[in-house]
Tab-separated table of N, CA and C in Angstrom:
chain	number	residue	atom	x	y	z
A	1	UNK	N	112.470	84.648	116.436
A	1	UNK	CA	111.220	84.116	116.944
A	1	UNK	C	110.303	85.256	117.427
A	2	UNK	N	111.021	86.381	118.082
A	2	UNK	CA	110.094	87.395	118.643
A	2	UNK	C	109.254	87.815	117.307
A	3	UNK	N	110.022	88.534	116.273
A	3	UNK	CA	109.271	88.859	114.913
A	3	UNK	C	108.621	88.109	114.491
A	4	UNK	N	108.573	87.285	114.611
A	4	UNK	CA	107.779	86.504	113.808
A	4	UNK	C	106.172	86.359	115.044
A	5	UNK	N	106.386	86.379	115.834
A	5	UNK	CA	105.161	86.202	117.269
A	5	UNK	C	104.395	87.698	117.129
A	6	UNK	N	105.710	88.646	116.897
A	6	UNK	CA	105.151	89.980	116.683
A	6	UNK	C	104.324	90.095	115.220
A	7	UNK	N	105.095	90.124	114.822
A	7	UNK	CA	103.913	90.262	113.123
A	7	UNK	C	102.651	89.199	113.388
A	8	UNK	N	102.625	87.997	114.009
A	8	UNK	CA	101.059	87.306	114.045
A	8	UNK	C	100.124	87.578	114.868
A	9	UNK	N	100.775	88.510	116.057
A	9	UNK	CA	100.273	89.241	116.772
A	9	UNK	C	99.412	90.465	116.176
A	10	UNK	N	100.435	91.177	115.464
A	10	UNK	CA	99.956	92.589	114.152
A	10	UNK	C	98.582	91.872	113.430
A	11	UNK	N	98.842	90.577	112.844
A	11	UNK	CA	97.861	89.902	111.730
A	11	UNK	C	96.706	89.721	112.252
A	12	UNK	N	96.580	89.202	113.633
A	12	UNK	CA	94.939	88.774	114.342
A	12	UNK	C	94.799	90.188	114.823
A	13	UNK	N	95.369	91.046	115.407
A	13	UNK	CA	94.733	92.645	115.221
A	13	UNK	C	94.380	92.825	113.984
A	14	UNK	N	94.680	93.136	113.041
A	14	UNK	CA	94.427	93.756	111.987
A	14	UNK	C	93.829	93.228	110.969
A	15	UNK	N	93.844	91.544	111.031
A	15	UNK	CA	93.240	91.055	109.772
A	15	UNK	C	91.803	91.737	109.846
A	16	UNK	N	90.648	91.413	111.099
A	16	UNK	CA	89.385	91.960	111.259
A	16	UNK	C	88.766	93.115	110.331
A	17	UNK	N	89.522	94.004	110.387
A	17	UNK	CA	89.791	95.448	110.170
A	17	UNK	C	89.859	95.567	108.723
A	18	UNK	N	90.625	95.260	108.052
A	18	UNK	CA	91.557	95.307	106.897
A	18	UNK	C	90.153	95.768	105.881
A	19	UNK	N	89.318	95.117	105.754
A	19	UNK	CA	87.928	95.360	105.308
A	19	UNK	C	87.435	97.124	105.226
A	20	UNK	N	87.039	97.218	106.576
A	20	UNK	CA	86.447	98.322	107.064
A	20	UNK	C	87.534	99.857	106.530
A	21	UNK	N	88.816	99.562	106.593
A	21	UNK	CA	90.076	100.614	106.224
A	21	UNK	C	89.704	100.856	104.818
A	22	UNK	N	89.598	99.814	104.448
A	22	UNK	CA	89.574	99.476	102.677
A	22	UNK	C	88.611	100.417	102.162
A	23	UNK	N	87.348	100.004	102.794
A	23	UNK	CA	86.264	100.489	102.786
A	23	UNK	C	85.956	102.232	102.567
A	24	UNK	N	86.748	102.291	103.900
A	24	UNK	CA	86.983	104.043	104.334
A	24	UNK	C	87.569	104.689	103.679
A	25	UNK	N	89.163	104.067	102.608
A	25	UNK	CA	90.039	104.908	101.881
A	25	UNK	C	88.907	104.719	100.795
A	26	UNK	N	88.301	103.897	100.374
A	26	UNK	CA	87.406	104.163	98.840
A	26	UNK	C	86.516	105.033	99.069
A	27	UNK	N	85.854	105.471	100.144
A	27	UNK	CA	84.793	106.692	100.578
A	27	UNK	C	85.614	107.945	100.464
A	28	UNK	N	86.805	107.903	100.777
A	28	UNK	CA	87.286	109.506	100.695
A	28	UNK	C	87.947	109.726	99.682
A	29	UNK	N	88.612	108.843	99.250
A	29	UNK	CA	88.429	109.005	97.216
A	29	UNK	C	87.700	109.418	96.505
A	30	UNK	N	86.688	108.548	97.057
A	30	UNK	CA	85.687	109.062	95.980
A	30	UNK	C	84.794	110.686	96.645
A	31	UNK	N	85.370	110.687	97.606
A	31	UNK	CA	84.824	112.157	98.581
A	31	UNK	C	85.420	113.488	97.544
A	32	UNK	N	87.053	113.003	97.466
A	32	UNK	CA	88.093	113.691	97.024
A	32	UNK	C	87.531	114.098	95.615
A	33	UNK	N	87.617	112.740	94.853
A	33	UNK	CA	87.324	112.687	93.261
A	33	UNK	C	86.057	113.801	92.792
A	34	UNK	N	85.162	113.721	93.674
A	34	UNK	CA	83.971	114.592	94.047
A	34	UNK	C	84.138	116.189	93.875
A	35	UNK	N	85.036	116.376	94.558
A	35	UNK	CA	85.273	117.744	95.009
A	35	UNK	C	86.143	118.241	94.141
A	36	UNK	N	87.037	117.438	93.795
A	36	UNK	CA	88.373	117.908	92.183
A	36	UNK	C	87.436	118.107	91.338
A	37	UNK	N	86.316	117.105	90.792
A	37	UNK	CA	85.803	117.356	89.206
A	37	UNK	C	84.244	117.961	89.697
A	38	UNK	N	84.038	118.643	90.689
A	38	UNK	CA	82.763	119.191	90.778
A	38	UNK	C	82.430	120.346	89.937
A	39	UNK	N	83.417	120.912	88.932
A	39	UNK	CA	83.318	122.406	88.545
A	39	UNK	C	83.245	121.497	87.004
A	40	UNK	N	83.488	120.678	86.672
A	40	UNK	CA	83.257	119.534	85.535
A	40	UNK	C	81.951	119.150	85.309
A	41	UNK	N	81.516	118.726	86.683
A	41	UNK	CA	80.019	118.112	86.656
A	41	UNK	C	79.068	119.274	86.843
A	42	UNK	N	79.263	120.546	87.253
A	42	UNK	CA	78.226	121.400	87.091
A	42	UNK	C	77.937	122.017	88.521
A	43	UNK	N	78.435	121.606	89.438
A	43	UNK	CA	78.744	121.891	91.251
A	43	UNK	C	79.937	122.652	91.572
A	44	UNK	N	79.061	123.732	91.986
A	44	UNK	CA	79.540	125.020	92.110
A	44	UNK	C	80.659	124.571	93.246
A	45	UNK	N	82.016	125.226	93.009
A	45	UNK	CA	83.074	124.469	94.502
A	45	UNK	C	84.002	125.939	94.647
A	46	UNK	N	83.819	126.160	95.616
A	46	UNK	CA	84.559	127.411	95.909
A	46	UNK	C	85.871	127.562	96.286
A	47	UNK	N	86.241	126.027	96.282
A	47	UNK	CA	87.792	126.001	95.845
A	47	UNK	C	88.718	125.473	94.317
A	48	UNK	N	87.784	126.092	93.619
A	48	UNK	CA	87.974	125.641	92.173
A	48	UNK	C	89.512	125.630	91.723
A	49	UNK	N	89.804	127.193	92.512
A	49	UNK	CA	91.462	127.347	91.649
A	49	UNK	C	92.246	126.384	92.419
A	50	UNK	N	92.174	126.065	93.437
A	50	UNK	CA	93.125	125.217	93.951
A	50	UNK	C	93.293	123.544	93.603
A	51	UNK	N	91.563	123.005	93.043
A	51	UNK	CA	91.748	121.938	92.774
A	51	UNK	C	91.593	121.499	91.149
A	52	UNK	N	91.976	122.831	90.868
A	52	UNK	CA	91.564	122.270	89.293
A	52	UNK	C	93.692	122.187	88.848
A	53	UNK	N	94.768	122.066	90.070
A	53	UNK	CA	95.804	121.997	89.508
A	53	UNK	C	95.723	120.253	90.142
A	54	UNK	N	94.985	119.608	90.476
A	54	UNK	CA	94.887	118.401	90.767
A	54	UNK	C	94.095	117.647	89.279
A	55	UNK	N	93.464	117.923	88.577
A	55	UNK	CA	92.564	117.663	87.867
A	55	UNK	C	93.506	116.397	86.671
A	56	UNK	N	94.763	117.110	86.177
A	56	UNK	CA	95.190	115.645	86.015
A	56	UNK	C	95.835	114.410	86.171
A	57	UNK	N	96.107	114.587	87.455
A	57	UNK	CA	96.247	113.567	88.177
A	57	UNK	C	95.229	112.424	88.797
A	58	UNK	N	94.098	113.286	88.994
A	58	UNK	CA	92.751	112.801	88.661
A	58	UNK	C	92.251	111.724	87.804
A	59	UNK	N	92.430	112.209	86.541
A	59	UNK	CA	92.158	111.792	85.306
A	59	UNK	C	92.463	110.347	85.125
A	60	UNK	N	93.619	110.186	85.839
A	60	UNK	CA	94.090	108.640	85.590
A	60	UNK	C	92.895	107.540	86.189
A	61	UNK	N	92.502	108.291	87.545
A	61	UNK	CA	91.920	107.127	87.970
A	61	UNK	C	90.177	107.611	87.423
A	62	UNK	N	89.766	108.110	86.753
A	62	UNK	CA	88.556	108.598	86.755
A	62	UNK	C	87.661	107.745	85.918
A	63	UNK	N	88.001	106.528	85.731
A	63	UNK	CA	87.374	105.009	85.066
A	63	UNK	C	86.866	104.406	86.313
A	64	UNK	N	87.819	104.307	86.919
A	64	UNK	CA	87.383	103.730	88.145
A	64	UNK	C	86.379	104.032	89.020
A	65	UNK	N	86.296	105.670	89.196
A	65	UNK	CA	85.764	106.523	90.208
A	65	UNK	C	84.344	105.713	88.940
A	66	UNK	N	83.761	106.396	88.092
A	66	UNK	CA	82.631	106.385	87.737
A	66	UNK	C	81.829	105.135	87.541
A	67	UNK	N	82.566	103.799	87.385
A	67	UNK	CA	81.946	102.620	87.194
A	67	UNK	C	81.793	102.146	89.017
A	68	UNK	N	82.451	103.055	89.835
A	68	UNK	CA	82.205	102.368	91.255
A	68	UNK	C	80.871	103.586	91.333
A	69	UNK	N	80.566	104.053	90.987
A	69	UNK	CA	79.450	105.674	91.231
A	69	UNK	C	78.300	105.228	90.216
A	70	UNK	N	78.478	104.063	89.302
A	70	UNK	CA	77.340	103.356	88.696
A	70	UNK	C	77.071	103.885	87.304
A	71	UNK	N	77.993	104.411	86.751
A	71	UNK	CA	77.771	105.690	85.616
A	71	UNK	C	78.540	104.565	84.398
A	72	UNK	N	77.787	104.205	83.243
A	72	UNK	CA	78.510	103.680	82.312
A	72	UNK	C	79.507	104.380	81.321
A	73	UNK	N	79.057	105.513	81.525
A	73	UNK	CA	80.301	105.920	80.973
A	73	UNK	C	80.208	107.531	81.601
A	74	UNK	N	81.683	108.350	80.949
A	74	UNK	CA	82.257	109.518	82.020
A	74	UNK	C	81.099	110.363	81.866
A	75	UNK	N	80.962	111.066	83.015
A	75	UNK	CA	79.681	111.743	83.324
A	75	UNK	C	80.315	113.348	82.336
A	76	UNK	N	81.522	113.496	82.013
A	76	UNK	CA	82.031	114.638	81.878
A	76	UNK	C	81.955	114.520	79.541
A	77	UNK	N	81.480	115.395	79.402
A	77	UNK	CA	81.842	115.585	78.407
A	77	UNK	C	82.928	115.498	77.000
A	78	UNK	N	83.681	115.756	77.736
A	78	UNK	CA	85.170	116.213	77.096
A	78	UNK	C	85.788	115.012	77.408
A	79	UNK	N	85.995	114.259	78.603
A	79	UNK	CA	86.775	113.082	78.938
A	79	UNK	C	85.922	112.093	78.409
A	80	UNK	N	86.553	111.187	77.890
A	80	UNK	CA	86.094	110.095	77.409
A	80	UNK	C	86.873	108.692	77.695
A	81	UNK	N	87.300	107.951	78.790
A	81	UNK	CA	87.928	107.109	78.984
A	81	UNK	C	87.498	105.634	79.107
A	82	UNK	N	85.846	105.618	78.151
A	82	UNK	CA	85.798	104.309	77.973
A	82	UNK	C	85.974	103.772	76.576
């Protein structure tokens, strides 16, 4: 009985919220996504060597990133994932 009082307790905290979190992890994704393929898009990034060993891991989600950024198709040349 306690768990169960406890988790509905957790749920009316957190349901409110759940939105706004959501919200925040898709802003720094796409913050992230930004900063990995900036040497792609033509934005000079002065941490190039370090994030270009991220670049395909990237790749997977980079459909996503650009149709939420309003772009019908990949802003990048070479990738083509529509």
């Amino acid at each position: 009985m306690w768990k169960r009082f406890n988790a509905g307790l957790h749920e009316f905290y957190v349901a409110p919220y759940r939105r706004v979190f959501a919200r925040a992890k898709r802003d720094e994704e796409d913050l992230f996504m930004m900063l990995v393929l900036s040497e792609a898009l033509g934005l000079p990034n002065p941490a190039s060597g370090m994030t270009l060993e991220l670049l395909p891991e990237m790749l997977d989600r980079m459909h996503e990133w650009h149709t939420r950024q309003g772009l019908e198709h990949s802003p990048m040349d070479g990738l083509s994932c529509c």
